mmCIF file with all atom_site columns, C-alpha atoms in Angstrom:
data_model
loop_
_atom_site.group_PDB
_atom_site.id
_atom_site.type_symbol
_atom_site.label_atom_id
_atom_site.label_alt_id
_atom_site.label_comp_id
_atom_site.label_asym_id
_atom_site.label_entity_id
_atom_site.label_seq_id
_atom_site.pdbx_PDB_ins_code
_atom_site.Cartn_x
_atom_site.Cartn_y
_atom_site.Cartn_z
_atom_site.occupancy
_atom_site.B_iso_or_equiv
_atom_site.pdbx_formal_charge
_atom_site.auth_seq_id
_atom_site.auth_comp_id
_atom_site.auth_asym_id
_atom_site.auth_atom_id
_atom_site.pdbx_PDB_model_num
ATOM 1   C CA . UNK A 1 1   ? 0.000   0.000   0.000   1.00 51.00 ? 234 UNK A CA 1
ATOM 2   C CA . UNK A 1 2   ? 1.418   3.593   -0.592  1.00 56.00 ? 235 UNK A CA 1
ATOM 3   C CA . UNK A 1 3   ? 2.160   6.202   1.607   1.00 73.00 ? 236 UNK A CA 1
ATOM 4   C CA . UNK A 1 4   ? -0.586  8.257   0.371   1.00 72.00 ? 237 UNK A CA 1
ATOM 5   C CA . UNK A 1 5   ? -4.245  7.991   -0.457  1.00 68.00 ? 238 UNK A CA 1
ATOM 6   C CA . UNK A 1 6   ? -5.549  9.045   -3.701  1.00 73.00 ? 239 UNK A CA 1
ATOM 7   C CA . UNK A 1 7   ? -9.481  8.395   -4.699  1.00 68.00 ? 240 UNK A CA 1
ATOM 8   C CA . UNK A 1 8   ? -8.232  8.040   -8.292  1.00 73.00 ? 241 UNK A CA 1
ATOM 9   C CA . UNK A 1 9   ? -7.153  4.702   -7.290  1.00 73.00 ? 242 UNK A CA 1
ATOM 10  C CA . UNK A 1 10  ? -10.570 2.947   -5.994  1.00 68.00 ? 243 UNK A CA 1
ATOM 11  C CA . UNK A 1 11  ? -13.889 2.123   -7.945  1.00 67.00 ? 244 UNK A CA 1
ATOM 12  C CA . UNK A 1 12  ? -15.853 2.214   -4.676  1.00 63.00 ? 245 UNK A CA 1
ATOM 13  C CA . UNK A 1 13  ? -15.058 3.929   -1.291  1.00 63.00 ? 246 UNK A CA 1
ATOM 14  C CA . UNK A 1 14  ? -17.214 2.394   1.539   1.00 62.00 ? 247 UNK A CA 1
ATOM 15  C CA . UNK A 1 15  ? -17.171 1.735   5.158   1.00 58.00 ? 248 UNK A CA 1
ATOM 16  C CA . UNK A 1 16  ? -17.103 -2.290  6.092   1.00 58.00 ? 249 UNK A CA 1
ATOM 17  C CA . UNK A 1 17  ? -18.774 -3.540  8.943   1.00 55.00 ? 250 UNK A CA 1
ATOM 18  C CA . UNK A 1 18  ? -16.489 -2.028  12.131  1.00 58.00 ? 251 UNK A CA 1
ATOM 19  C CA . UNK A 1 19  ? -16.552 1.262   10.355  1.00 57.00 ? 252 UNK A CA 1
ATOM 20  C CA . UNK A 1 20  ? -13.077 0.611   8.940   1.00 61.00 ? 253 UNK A CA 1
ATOM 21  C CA . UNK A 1 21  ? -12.954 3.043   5.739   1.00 64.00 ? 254 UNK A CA 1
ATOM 22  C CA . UNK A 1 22  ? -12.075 0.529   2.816   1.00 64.00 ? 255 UNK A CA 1
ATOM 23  C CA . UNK A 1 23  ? -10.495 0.639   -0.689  1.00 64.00 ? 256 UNK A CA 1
ATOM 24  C CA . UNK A 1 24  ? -12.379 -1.314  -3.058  1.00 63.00 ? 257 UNK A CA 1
ATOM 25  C CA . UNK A 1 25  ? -11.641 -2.691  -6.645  1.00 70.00 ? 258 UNK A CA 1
ATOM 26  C CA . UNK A 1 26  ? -15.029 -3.371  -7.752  1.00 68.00 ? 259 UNK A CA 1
ATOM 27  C CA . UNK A 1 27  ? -13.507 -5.445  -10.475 1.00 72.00 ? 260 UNK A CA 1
ATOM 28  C CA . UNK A 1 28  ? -11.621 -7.436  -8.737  1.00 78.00 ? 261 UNK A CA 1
ATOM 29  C CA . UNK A 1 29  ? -13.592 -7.758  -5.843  1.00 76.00 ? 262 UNK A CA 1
ATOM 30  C CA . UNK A 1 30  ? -16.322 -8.726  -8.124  1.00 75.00 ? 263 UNK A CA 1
ATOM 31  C CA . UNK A 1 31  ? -14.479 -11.819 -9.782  1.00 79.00 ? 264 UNK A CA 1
ATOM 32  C CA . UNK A 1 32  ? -13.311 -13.044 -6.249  1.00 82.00 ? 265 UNK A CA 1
ATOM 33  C CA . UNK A 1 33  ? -17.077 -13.078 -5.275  1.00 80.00 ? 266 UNK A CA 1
ATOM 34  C CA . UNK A 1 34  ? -18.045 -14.694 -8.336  1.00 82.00 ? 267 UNK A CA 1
ATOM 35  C CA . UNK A 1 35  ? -15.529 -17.133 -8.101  1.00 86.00 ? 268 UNK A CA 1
ATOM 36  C CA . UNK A 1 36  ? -15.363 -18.055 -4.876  1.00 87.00 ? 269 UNK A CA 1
ATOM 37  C CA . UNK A 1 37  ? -19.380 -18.522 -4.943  1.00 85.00 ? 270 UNK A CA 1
ATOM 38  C CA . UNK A 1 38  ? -19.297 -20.579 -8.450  1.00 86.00 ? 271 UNK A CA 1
ATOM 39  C CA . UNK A 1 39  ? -16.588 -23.094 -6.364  1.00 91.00 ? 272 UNK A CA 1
ATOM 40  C CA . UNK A 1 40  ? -19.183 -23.445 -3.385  1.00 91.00 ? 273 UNK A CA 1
ATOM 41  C CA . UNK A 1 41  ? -22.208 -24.107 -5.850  1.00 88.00 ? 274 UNK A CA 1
ATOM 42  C CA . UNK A 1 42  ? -20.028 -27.046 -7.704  1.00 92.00 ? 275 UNK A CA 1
ATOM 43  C CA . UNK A 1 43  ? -18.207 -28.098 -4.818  1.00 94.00 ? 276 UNK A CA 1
ATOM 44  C CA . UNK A 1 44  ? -20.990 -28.402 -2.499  1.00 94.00 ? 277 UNK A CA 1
ATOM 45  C CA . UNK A 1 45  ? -23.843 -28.263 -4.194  1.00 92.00 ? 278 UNK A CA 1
ATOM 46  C CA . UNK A 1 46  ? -23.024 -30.126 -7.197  1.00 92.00 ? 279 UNK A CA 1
ATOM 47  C CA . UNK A 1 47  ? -23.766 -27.196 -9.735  1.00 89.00 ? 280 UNK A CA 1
ATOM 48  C CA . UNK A 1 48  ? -22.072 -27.841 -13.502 1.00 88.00 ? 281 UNK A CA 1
ATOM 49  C CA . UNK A 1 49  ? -18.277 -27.376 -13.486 1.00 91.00 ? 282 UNK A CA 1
ATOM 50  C CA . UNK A 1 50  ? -18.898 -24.646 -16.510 1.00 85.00 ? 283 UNK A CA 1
ATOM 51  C CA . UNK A 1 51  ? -19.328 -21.839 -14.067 1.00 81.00 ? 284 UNK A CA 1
ATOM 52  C CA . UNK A 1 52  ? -15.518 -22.151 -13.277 1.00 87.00 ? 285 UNK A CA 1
ATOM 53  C CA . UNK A 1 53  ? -14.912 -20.898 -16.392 1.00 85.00 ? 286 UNK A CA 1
ATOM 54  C CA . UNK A 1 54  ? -16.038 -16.966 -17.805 1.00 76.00 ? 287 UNK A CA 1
ATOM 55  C CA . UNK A 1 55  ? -14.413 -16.098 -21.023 1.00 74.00 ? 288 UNK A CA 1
ATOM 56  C CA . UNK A 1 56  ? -13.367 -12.549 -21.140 1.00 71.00 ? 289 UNK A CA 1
ATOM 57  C CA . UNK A 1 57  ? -16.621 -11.266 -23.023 1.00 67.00 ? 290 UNK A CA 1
ATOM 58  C CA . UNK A 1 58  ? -19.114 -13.435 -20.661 1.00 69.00 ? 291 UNK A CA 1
ATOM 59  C CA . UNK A 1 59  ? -16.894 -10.806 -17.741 1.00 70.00 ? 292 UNK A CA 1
ATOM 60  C CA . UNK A 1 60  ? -17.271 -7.693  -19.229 1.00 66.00 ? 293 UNK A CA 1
ATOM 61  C CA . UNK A 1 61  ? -20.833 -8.322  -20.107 1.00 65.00 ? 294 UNK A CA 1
ATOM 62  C CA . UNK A 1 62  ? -21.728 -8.856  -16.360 1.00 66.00 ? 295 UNK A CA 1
ATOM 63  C CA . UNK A 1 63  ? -19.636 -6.250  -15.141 1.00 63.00 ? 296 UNK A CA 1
ATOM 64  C CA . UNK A 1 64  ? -20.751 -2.931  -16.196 1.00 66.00 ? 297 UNK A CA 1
ATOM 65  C CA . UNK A 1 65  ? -24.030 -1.252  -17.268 1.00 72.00 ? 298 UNK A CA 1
ATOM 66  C CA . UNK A 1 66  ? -26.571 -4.856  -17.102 1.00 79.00 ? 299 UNK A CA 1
ATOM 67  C CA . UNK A 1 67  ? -29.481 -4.274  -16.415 1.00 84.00 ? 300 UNK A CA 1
ATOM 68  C CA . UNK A 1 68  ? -32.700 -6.571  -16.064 1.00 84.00 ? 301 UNK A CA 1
ATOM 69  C CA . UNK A 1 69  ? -35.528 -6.086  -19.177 1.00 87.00 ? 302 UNK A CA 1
ATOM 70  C CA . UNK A 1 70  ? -38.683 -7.188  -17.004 1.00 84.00 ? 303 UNK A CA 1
ATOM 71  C CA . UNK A 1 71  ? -40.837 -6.222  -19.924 1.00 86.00 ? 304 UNK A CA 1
ATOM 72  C CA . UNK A 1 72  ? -38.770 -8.789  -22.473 1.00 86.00 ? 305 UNK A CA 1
ATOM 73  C CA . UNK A 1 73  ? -37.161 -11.088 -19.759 1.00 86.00 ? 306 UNK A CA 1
ATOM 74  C CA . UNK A 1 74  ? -33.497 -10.178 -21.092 1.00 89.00 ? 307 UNK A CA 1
ATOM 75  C CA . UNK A 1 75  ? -30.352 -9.085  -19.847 1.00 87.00 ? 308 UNK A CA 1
ATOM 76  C CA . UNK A 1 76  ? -29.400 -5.945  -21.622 1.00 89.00 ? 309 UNK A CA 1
ATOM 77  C CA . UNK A 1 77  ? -25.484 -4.506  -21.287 1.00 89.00 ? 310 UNK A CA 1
ATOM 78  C CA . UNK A 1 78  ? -25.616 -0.731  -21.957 1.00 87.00 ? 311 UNK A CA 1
ATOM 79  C CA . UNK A 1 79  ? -23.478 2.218   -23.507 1.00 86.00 ? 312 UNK A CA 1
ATOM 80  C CA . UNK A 1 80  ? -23.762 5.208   -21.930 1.00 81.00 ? 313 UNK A CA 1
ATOM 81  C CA . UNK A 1 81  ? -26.154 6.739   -23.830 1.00 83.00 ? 314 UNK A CA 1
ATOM 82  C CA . UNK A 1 82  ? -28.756 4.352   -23.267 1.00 85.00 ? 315 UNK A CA 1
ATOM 83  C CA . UNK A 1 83  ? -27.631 2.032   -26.453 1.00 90.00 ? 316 UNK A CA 1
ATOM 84  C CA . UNK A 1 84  ? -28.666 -1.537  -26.346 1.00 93.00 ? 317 UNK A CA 1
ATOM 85  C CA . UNK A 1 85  ? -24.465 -3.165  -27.213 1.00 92.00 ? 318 UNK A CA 1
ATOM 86  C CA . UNK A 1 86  ? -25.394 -6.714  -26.093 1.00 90.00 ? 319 UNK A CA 1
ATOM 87  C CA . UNK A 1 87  ? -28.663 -8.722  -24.585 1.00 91.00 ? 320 UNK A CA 1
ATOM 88  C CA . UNK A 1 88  ? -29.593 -12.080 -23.374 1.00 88.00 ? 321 UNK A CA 1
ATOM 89  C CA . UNK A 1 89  ? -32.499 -14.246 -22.899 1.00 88.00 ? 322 UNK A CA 1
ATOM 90  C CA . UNK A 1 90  ? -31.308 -16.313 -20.354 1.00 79.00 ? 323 UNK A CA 1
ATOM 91  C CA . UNK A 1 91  ? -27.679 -17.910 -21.276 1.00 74.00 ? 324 UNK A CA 1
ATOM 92  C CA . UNK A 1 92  ? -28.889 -17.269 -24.813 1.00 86.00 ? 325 UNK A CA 1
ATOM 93  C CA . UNK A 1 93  ? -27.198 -14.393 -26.487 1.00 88.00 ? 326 UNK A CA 1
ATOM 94  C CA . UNK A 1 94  ? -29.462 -12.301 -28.731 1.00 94.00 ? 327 UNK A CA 1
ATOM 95  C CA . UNK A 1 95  ? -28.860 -12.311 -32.267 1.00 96.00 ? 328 UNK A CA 1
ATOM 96  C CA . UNK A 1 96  ? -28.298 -8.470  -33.822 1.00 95.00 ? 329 UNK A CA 1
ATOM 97  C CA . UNK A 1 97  ? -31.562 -9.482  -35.789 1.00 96.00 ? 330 UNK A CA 1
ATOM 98  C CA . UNK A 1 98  ? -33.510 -10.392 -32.285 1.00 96.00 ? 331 UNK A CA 1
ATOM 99  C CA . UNK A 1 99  ? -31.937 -6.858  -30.662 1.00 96.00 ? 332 UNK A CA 1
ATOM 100 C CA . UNK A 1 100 ? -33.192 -4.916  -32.905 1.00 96.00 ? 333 UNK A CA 1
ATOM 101 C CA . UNK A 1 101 ? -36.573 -7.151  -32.829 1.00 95.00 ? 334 UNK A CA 1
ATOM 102 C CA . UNK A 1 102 ? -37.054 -6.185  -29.294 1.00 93.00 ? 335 UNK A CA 1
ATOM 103 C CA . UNK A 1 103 ? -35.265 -2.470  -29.397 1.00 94.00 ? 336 UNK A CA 1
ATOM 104 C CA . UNK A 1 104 ? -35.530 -0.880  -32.523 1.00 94.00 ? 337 UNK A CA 1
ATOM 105 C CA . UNK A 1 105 ? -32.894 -0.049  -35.283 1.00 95.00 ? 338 UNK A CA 1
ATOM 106 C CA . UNK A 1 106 ? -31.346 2.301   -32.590 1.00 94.00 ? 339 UNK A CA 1
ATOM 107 C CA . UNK A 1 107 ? -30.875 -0.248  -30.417 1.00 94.00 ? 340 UNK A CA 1
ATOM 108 C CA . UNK A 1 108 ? -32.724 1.882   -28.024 1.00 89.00 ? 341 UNK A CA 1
ATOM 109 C CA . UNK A 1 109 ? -33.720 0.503   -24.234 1.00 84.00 ? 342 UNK A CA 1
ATOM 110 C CA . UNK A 1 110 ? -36.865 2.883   -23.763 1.00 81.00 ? 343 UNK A CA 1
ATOM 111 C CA . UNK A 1 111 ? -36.128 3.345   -19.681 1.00 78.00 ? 344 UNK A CA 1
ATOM 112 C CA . UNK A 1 112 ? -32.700 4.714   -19.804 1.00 74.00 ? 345 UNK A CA 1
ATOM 113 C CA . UNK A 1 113 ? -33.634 8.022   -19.673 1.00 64.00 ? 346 UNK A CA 1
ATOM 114 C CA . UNK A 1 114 ? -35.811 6.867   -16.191 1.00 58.00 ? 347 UNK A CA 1
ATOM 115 C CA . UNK A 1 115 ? -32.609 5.808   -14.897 1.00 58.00 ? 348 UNK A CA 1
ATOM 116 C CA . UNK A 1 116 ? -30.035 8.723   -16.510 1.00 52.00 ? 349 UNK A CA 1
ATOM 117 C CA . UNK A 1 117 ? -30.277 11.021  -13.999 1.00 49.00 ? 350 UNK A CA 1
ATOM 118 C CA . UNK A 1 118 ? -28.166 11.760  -10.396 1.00 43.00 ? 351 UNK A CA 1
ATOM 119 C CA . UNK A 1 119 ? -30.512 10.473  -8.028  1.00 40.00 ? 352 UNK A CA 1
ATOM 120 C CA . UNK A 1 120 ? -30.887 7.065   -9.780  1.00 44.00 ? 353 UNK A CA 1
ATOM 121 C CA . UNK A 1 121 ? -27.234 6.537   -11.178 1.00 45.00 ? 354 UNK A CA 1
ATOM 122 C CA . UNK A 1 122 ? -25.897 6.796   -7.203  1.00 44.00 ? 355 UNK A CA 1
ATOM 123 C CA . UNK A 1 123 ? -28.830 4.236   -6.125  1.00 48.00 ? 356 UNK A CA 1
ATOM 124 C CA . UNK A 1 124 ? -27.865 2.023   -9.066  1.00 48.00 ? 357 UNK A CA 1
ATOM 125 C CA . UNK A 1 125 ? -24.720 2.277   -7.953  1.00 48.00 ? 358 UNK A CA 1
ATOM 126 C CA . UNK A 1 126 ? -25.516 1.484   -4.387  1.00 47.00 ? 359 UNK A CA 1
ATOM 127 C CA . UNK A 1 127 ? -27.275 -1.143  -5.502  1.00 48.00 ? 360 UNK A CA 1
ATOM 128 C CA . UNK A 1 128 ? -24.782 -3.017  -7.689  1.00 47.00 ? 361 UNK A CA 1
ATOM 129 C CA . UNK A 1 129 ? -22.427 -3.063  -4.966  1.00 45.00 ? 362 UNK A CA 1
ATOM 130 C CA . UNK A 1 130 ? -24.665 -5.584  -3.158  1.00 43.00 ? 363 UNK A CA 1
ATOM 131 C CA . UNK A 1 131 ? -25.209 -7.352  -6.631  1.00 44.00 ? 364 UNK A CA 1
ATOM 132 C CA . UNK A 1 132 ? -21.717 -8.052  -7.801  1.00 39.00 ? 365 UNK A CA 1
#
């Protein structure tokens, strides 16, 4: 650890549960979770041995800007602007044809601009700290 504390350096800044101030690195943190989880569920509960093993573009799609369709039942990763980059129905990725089906030829997920504001990005936030 260095001598000096920078916020540039953490994802997340949070308090754990003696009030300790922590660093986190979501990312990091996140796969340890994930990991460590997937291990119990095959180890223990006899869950399929493929959840040991996330390629690098099943990561990033769980990782930043998912959110849950309820209307369509998909999982729909996000740009920043509210564009619809990748979806899911399940552990069945979408098709461009079948995004474009469900979200126009913008690729446009009609509740982003419900969630693109201040108050809602911090709960989201807030949230997906308790998700990942």
């Amino acid at each position: 650890m260095s001598e000096y504390f920078s916020l540039s350096d953490c994802d997340v800044i949070g308090f754990d549960l003696d009030h300790t101030l922590c660093r986190y690195r979501l990312k990091e943190t996140s796969r340890l979770i994930y990991e460590s989880f997937a291990r119990y569920l095959v180890e223990h509960k006899g869950y399929d041995k493929d959840l040991l093993t996330l390629t690098p573009a099943t990561w990033d799609f769980c990782f930043k800007g998912l959110v849950v369709d309820l209307e369509d039942g998909n999982l729909v990763k996000l740009a920043e602007d509210g564009t619809v980059l990748r979806a899911t129905h399940g552990t069945n990725d979408l098709s461009t044809e079948e995004i474009i089906k469900h979200y126009g030829p913008k690729r446009e997920w009609k509740h982003f601009n419900s969630l693109n504001t201040s108050f809602t990005r911090s709960g989201i936030l807030f949230i997906s700290v308790f998700i990942t």
